[in-house]
Tab-separated table of C-alpha atoms in Angstrom:
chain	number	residue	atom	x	y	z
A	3	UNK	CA	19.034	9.842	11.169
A	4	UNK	CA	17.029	12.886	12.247
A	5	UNK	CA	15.270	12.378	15.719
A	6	UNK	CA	11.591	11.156	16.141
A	7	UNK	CA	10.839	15.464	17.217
A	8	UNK	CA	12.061	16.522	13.839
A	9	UNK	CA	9.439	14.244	11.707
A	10	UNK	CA	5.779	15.176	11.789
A	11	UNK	CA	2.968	14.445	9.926
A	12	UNK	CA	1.190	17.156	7.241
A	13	UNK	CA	-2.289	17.587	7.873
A	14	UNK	CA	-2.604	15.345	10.920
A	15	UNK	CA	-6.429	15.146	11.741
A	16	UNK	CA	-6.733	14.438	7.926
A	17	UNK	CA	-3.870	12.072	7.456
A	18	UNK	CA	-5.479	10.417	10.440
A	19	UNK	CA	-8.752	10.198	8.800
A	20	UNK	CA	-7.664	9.089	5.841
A	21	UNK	CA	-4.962	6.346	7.135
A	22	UNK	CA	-7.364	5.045	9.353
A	23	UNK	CA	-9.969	4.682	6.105
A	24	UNK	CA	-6.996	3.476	4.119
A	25	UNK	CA	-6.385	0.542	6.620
A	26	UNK	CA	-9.694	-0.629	7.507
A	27	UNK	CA	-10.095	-0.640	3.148
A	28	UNK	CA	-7.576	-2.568	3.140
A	29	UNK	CA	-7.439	-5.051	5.756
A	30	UNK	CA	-11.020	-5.379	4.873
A	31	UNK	CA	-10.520	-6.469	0.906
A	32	UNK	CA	-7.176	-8.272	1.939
A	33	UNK	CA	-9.394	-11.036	3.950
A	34	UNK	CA	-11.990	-10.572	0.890
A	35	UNK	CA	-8.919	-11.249	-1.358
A	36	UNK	CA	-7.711	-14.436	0.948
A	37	UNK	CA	-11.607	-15.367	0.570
A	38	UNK	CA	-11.477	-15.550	-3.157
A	39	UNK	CA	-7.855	-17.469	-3.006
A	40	UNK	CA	-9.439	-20.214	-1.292
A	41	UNK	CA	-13.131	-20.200	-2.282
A	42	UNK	CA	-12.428	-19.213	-5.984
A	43	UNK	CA	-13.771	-15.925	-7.896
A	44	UNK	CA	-17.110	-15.375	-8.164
A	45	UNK	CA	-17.798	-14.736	-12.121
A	46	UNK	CA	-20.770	-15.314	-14.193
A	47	UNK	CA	-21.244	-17.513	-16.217
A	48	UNK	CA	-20.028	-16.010	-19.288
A	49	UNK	CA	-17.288	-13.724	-17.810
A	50	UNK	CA	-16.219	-10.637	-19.396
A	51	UNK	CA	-12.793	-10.210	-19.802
A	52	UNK	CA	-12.256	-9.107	-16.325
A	53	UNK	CA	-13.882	-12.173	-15.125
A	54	UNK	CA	-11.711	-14.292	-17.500
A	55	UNK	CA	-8.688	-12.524	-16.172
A	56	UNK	CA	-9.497	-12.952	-12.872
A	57	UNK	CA	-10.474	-16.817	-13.546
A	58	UNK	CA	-6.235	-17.025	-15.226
A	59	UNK	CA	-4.888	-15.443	-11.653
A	60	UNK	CA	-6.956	-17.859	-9.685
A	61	UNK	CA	-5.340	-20.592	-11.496
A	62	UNK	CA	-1.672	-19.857	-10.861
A	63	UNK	CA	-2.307	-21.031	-7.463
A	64	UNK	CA	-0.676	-18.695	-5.783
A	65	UNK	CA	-0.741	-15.506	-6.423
A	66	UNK	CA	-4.416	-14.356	-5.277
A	67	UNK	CA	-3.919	-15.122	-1.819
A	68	UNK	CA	-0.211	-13.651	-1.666
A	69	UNK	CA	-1.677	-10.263	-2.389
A	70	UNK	CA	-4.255	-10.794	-0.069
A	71	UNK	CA	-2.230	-11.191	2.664
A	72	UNK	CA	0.111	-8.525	1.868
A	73	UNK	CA	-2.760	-6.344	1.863
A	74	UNK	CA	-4.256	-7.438	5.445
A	75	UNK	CA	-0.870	-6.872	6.675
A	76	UNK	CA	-0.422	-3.301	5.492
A	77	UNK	CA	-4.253	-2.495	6.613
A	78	UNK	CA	-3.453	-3.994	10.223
A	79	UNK	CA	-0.127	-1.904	10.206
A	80	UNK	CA	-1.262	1.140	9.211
A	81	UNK	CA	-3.626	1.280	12.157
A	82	UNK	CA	-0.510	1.959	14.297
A	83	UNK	CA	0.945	5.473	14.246
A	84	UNK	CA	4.347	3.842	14.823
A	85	UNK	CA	4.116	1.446	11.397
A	86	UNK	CA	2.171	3.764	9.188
A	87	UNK	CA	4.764	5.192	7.558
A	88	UNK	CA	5.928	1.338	6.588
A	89	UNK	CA	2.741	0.270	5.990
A	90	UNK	CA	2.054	3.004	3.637
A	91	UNK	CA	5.252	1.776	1.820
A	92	UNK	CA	4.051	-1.433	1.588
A	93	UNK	CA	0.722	-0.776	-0.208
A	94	UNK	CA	2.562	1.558	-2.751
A	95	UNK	CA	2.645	-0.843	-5.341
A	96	UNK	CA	-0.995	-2.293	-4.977
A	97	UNK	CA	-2.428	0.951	-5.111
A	98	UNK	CA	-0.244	2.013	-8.341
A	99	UNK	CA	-0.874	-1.654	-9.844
A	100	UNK	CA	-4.768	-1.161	-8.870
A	101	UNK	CA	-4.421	1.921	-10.725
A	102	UNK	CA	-3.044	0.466	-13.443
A	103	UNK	CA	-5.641	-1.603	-14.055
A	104	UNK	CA	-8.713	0.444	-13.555
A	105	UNK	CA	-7.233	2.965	-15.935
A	106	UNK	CA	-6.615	0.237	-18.885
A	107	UNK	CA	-8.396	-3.046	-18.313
A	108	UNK	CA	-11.022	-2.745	-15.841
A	109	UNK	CA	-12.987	0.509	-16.063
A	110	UNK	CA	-16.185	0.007	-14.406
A	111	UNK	CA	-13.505	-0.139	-10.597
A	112	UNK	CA	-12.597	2.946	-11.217
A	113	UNK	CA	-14.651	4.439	-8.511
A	114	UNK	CA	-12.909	2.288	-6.263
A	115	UNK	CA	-9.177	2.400	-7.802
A	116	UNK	CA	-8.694	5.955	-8.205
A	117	UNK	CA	-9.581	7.069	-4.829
A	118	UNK	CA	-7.834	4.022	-3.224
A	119	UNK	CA	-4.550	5.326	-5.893
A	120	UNK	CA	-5.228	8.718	-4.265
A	121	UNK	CA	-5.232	7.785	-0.841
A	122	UNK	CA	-2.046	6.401	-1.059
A	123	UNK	CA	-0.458	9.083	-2.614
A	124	UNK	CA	-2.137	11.778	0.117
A	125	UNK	CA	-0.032	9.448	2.669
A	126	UNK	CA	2.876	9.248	1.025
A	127	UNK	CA	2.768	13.482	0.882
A	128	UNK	CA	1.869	13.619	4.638
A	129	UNK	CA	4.411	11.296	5.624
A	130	UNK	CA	7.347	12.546	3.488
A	131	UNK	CA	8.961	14.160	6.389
A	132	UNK	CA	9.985	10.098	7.664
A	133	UNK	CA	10.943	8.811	4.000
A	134	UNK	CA	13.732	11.728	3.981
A	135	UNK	CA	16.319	10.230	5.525
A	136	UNK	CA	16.377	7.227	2.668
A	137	UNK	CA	17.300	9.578	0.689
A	138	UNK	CA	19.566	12.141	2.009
A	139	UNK	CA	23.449	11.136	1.499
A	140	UNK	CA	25.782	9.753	4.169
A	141	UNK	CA	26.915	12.359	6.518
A	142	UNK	CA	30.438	12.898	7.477
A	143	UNK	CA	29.708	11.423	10.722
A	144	UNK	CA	28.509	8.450	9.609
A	145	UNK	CA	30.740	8.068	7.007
A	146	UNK	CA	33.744	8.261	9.177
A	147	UNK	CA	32.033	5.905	11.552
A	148	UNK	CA	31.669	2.811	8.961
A	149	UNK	CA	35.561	3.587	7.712
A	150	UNK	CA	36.221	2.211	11.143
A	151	UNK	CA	37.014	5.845	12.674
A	152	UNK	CA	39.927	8.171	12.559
A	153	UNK	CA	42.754	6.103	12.787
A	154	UNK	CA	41.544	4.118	10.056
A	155	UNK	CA	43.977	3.088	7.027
């Protein structure tokens, strides 16, 4: 793995602005989310169909809260230099997912979903340097160290 020197961040004041943002967005809507799990959605009266969809997930049970506690936990880790990178991992597929849905069921979010999409994605690009090594092959050190060494059948 390379050392901790050889990773840095692309546009650090920036990427700092932004993760910092990023996290406090959402650690801030993952409570909301928790909120709604346990309170219930608010919707109209007659919902529209995002209202009606969001009435279905609250009754699963389950899965309202789930994502709203992922989502706190990513926020609260990306507000450590040291987890970012993992935290930005971990919100990944929420953000793509929230895209998702702006784009084809709920349009009127999209002034929230496409920036919180393109947050995410500004991360991932200032952060690539630390997701190289999960993809970079074994190395013949390595390699030779999990056959169990030189004198290895």
């Amino acid at each position: 793995m390379a050392p901790t020197e050889q990773r840095s961040v692309r546009l650090p004041w920036l990427a700092f602005i932004v993760r910092i943002l990023f996290a406090l967005f959402l650690f801030g809507t993952g409570i909301m989310t928790m909120g709604f799990a346990m309170r219930g959605y608010p919707v109209d009266q007659t919902p529209d169909e995002v209202g009606q969809f969001m009435i279905a997930l609250e009754k699963t049970g389950y899965l309202i809260f789930w994502v709203g506690l992922f989502k706190t936990l990513a926020g609260g880790l990306m507000f450590l230099p040291r987890t970012a990178p993992l935290a930005i991992l971990m919100a990944l597929p929420y953000a793509f997912n929230i895209l998702l849905y702006v784009t084809f069921f709920a349009h009127k979010y999209l002034v929230v979903g496409l920036p919180d999409f393109a947050a995410c994605a500004f991360l991932l690009y200032c952060y690539i340097d630390w997701y190289r090594p999960i993809f970079a092959g074994p190395t013949g050190t390595a390699t030779n160290e999990l056959a169990g060494g030189e004198g290895a059948l």
